[in-house]
Structures are given as structure tokens and as C-alpha cells.
XYZ file of C-alpha atoms in Angstrom:
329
model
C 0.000 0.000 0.000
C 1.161 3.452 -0.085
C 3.232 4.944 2.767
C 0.440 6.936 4.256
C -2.262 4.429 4.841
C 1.195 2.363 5.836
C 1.798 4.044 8.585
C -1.975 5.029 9.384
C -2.898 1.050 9.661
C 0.775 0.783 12.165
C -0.440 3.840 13.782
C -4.188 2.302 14.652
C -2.749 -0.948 15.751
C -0.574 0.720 18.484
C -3.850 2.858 19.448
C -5.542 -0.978 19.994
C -3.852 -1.541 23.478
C -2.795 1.612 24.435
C -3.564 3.358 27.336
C -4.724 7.365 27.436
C -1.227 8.106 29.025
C 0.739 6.615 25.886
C -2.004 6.757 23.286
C -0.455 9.716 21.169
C 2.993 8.466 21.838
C 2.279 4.804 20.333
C 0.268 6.452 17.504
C 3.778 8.035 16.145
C 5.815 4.722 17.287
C 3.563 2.301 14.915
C 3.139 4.527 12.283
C 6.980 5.066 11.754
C 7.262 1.160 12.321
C 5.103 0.310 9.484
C 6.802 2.663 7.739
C 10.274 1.469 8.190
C 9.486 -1.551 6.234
C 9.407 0.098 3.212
C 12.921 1.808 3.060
C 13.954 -1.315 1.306
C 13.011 0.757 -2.245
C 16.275 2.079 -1.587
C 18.344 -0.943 -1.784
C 19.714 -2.301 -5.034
C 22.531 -1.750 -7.188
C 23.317 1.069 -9.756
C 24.775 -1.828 -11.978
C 21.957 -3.936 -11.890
C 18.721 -2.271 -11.821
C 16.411 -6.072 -11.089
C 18.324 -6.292 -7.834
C 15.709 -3.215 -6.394
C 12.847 -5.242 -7.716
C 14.111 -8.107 -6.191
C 14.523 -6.613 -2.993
C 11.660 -4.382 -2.697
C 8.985 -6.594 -0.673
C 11.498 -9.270 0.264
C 12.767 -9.597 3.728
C 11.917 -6.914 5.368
C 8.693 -7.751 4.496
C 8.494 -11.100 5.633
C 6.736 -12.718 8.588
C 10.324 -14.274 10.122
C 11.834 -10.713 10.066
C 9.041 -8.902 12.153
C 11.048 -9.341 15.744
C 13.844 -7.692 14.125
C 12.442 -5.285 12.263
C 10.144 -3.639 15.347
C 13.967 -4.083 17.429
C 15.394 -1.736 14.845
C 12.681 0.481 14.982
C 12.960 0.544 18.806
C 16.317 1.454 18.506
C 15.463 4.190 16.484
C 13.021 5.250 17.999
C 13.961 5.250 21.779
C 15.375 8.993 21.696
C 12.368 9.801 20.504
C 10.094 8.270 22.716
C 12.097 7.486 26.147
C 10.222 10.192 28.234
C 6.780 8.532 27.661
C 7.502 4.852 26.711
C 9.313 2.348 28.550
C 11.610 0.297 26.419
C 9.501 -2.973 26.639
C 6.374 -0.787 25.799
C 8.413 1.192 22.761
C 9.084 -2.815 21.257
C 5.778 -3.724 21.527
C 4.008 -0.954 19.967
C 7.131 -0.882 17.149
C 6.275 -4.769 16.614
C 2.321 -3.842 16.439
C 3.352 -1.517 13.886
C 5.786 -2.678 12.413
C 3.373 -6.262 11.557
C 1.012 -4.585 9.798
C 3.319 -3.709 6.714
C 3.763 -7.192 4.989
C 0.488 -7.762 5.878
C -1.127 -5.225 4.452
C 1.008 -5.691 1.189
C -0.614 -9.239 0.855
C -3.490 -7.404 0.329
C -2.913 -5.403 -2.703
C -0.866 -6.708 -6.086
C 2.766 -7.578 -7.139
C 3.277 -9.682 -4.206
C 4.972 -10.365 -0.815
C 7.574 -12.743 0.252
C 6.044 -13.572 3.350
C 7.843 -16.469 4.251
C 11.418 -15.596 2.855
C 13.605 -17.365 3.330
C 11.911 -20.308 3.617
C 10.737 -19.597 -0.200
C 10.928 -17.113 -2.897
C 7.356 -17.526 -3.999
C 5.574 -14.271 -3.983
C 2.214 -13.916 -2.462
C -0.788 -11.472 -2.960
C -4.765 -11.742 -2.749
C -5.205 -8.876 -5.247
C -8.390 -7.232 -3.505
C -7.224 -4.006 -3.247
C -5.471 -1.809 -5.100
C -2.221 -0.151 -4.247
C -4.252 3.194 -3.520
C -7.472 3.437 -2.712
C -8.560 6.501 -1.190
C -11.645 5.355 -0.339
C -9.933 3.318 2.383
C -7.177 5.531 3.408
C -9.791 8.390 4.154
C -12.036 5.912 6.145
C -8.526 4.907 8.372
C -7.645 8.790 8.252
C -11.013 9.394 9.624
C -11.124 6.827 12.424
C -7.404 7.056 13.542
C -7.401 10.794 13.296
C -10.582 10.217 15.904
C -9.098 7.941 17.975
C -5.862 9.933 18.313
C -7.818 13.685 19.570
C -9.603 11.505 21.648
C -7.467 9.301 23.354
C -9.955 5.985 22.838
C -8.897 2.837 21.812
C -12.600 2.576 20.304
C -12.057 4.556 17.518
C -9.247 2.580 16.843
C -11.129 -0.441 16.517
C -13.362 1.585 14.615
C -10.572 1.500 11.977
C -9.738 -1.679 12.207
C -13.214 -2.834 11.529
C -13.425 -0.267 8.607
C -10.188 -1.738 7.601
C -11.859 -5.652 7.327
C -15.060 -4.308 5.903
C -13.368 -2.657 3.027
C -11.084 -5.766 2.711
C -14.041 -8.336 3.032
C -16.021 -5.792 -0.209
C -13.111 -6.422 -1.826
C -12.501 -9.907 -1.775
C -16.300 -10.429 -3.032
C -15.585 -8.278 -5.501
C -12.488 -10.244 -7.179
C -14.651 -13.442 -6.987
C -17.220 -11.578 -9.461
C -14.599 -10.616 -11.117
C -13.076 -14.199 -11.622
C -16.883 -15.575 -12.633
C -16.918 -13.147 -15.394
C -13.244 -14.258 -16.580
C -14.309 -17.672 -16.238
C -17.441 -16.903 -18.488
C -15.431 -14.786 -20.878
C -13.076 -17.564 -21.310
C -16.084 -20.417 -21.884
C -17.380 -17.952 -24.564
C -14.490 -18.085 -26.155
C -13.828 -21.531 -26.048
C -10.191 -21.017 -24.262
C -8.876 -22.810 -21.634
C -7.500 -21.149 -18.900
C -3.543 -21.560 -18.022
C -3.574 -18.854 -15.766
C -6.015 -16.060 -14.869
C -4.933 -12.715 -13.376
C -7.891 -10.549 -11.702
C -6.970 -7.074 -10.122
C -8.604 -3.666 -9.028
C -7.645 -0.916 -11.477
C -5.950 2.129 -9.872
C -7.764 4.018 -6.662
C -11.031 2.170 -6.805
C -12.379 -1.294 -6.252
C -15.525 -1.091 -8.255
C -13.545 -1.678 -12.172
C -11.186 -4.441 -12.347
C -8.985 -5.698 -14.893
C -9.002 -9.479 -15.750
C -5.792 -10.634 -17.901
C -5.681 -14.542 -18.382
C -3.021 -16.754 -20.593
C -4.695 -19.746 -22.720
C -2.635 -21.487 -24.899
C -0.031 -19.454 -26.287
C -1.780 -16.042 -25.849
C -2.544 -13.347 -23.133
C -6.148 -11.712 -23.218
C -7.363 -8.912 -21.712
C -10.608 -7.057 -20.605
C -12.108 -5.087 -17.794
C -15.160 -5.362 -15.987
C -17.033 -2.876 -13.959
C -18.516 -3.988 -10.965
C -21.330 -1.748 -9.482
C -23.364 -3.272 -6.435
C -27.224 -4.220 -7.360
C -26.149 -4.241 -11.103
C -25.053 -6.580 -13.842
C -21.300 -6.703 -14.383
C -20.475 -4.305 -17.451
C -17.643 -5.831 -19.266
C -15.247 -4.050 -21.300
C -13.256 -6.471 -24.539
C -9.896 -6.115 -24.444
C -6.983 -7.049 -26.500
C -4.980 -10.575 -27.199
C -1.204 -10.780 -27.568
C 1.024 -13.061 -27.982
C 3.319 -14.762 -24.725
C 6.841 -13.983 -25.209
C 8.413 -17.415 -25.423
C 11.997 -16.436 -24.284
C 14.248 -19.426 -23.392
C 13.468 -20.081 -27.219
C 14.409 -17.085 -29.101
C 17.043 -16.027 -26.830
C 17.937 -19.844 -26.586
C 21.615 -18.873 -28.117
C 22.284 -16.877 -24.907
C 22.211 -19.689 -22.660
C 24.566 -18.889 -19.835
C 25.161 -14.749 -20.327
C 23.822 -11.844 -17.794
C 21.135 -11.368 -20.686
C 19.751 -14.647 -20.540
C 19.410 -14.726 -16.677
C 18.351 -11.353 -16.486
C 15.298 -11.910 -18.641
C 14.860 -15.447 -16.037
C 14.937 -13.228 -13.155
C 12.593 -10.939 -15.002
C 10.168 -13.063 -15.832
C 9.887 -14.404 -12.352
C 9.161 -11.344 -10.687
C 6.569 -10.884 -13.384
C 4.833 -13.974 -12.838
C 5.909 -16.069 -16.026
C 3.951 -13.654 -18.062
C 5.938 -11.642 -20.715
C 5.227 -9.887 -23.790
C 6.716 -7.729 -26.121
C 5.704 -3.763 -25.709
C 3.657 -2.616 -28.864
C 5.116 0.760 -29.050
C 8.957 -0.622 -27.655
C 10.330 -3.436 -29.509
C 13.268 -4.294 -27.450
C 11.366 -3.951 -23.874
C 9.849 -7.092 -22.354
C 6.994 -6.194 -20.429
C 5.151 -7.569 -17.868
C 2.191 -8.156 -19.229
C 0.163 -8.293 -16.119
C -0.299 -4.730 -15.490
C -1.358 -1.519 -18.030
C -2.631 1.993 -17.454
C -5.839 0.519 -18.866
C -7.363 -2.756 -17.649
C -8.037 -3.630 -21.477
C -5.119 -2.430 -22.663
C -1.898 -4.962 -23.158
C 0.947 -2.183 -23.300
C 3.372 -2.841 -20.168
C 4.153 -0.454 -17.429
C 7.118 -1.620 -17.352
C 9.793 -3.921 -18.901
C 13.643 -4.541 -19.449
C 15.244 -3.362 -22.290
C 17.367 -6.801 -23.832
C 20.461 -5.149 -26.001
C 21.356 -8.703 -27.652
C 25.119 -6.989 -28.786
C 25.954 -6.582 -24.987
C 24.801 -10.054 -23.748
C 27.227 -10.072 -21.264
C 26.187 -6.241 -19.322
C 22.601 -6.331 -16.865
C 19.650 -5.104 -18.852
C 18.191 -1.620 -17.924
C 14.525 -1.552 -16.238
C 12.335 1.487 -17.539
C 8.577 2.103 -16.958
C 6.647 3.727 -19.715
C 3.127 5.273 -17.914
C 1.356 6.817 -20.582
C -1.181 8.980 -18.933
C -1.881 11.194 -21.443
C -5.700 13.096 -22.107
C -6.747 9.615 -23.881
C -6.146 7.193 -21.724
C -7.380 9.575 -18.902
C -10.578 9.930 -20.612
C -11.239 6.157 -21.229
C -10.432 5.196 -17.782
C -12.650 7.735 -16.617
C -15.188 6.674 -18.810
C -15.063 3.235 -17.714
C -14.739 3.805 -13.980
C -17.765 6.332 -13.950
């Protein structure tokens, strides 16, 4: 999620159990605790741009490295905090805090490694999006509540908010997978893989992107309650098959680069329409029926032997605006 509704969701769990003497003070020490996790988007290497990918979401966000990621917070904390807090209440109100981030990551897309390093798999419900300001202003509201007045109640408040939103969502996404699964049947295509995600900043038009056979397909379906699903055709491309055509590069940085690319982007790589040396991940667009990549490594097949460069390519401009606003409203 975004670093605001981050560190609001840390901040209401420290409200949870606090008392009215250290309510305000374990507001600020589980907000900047959730927080923390997410200083791993500065880790990586100039030299090889996938190693921030890599990293971003990894450890620090995994389930094992809570302990020791609310003990650094403490530490970093403490000067802060030392005339209110008591050490062993500073840790617990960092771990609180500090919980919440991974957590609330499995929530959105792209994926978590929750249980590195026991695995590498990535893991994500897709039920919300990234941002959704529809749920940050609901936590704003209740936490902002709960911190002028001192009462743990209106931090459960948020909490509940917080599961009511998430619960919408998740019956959402399974609407959204029956109308895939009918898409595909009308088609006659058998599914390989389906991907089924909340556009940008709302959770009422999602984008459904599923590989059969050799192809990826695309579409977008609106999702309004007490009406029929409004579904939006997409477009079909092509799966990049790339241990075949860059078979002759068995062995070089290119090769594995492209490996390591195509696992972080879930096996599911295309070519960019408007880019043809950037693989894309085909999973995500600026328009859920769209099938031109946010993002993507650029392969230079005369240095096989250097690390590809990562680039995004967000196209926001007054078109695509106007046909996601279109669709969304």
C-alpha cells in the first residue's frame, strides 16, 4: 500500500492496546514502524537495476523478520520516545506496527515474500489496489478520531473499517473471476492462468488478464453493487516465449536477467507494442483492457554479457485519462 495508509494502519494498531497516558505516543511509534518496512526501495545496485525489484517486498517484508524489524525500529526510535515509553512498551508498539506492513502488502498486487527465506514464492490476494482513497480516508477518519480523543474505540473503529473494506473487496475479485471464467467459456479457451486485479484508486472496475494457450487476453469489468457486471473487450497478444528465441544466450547476464525478469513478473511476458526491445510484464497496463506494459527490461542482444536496464513507460496522457474515466464512472 502506499506509505500513508502504511503508517496510518501501524499507527491504529498501536492505538488498539494503548492506554490514554501513551495513546499519542504509540500512535507516532507504529506509524513510523510500518513505515520502516518500506525503506527497502532504496536498496539495489546502480549496476543492476532487477536487484531493487528483487529486494523491494522481500525480507523486510516477511513474517520471520518482524522481531527484528520492530527491534530496529525501537532502537530508532527510543530517543524519541524514552520520556513517555518504557523500552519494553516502545518494542511492543514498534512490533504492532511494524506487523502490519507485509500484511497489508498481501493485500494489494505484485506480491509479498512472506515467508522468505523459507521460499521465494511471492504472495498477494489482489483485492485491493495499491491506492485506494476510499480506504485511506475511512482509516484517516477513524485514527485521526481515535488519536484527539485518546480511545482505543475509535481505533477499533478502523480496524473494523479496515476488514469491511477488505471483506467488499474480496467479493468483488470473486465476481470478477466468474466473469473471466465466463469470458473464457465464450471463447472456447482454456485457462492456463487467470490474473484478476482492481484498477488504480477504486475497487468497483477491475482488470481481468488470463493466458490460454499461447496467448494473453485482456478485458475489464465494472462492478457496481445491485447491477449486472459491465464488461469491457480487451486485446490478445502473444506470450513472449523467451528461453526459445534467446535460446543462443544460454549462460550470459542477458539470458538470466530476462529469467529473473520473468519471475518477478509472474511467467507472463510480452513484447511492448510501441517498444520493440522492452519485455513487459504483461500483467499490469494503465488501462485494464489495454496490453501495453508499465514496465519492462530493455534486452540489447550486442551486450549479452552487461545487466539489462529496467524502464517504466506510464502513458497517462488526455486519452487514456478519458477512457479510464469513462469506464470507472
Amino acid at each position: 500500500m502506499d506509505p500513508v495508509t502504511h503508517g496510518l494502519i501501524g499507527a491504529t494498531a498501536s492505538q488498539s492496546f494503548a492506554d490514554k497516558r501513551s495513546f499519542r505516543v504509540a500512535a507516532f511509534t507504529g506509524l513510523a514502524s510500518a513505515m520502516l518496512a518500506d525503506l527497502d526501495v532504496f536498496l539495489g545496485s546502480a549496476s543492476d537495476p532487477l536487484l531493487n525489484l528483487e529486494l523491494h517486498r522481500q525480507f523486510s517484508h516477511s513474517i520471520v523478520f518482524i522481531p527484528v524489524g520492530a527491534l530496529i525500529a525501537t532502537i530508532l526510535l527510543w530517543w524519541f520516545v524514552k520520556k513517555y515509553l518504557t523500552l519494553k512498551e516502545t518494542y511492543l508498539f514498534s512490533l504492532a506496527g511494524y506487523a502490519t506492513a507485509g500484511l497489508t502488502d498481501y493485500f494489494t498486487s505484485y506480491g509479498v515474500l512472506l515467508l522468505w527465506p523459507f521460499t521465494d514464492t511471492r504472495y498477494s490476494l489482489d483485492i485491493i489496489s495499491v491506492f485506494d482513497p476510499i480506504f485511506t480516508l475511512g482509516v484517516i477518519l477513524f485514527t485521526g478520531m481515535a488519536f484527539y480523543k485518546r480511545k482505543q474505540l475509535f481505533a477499533w473503529l478502523a480496524l473494523g473499517w479496515a476488514a469491511l473494506y477488505l471483506l467488499f473487496g474480496f467479493t468483488q475479485q470473486r465476481k470478477a473471476v466468474e466473469v473471466a471464467r465466463q469470458l473464457a467459456n465464450q471463447n472456447q479457451h482454456e485457462i492456463n492462468q487467470l490474473i484478476v486485479k482492481p484498477t488504480i484508486a477504486n475497487n468497483w472496475l477491475w482488470s481481468i488478464r488470463y493466458v490460454a494457450g499461447d496467448s494473453l487476453y485482456s478485458s475489464g469489468v465494472k462492478l457496481l453493487p445491485f447491477s449486472e457486471p459491465e464488461i469491457f473487450p480487451g486485446e490478445q497478444t502473444a506470450l513472449l516465449n523467451w528461453q526459445k528465441e534467446y535460446e543462443s544466450f544460454r549462460g550470459t547476464t542477458l539470458y538470466n536477467d530476462i529469467a529473473r525478469f520473468s519471475e518477478l513478473s509472474g511467467d507472463v511476458l510480452i513484447r511492448h507494442p510501441n517498444h520493440e526491445q522492452v519485455i513487459g510484464d504483461g500483467r499490469y497496463s494503465m488501462l485494464p483492457i489495454t496490453l501495453s506494459p508499465l514496465w519492462g527490461i530493455e534486452v540489447d542482444t550486442t551486450q549479452p554479457n552487461q545487466h539489462v536496464e529496467f524502464g517504466t513507460y506510464r502513458d497517462a496522457n488526455e486519452e487514456v485519462r478519458e477512457r479510464f474515466l469513462e469506464m470507472l464512472f
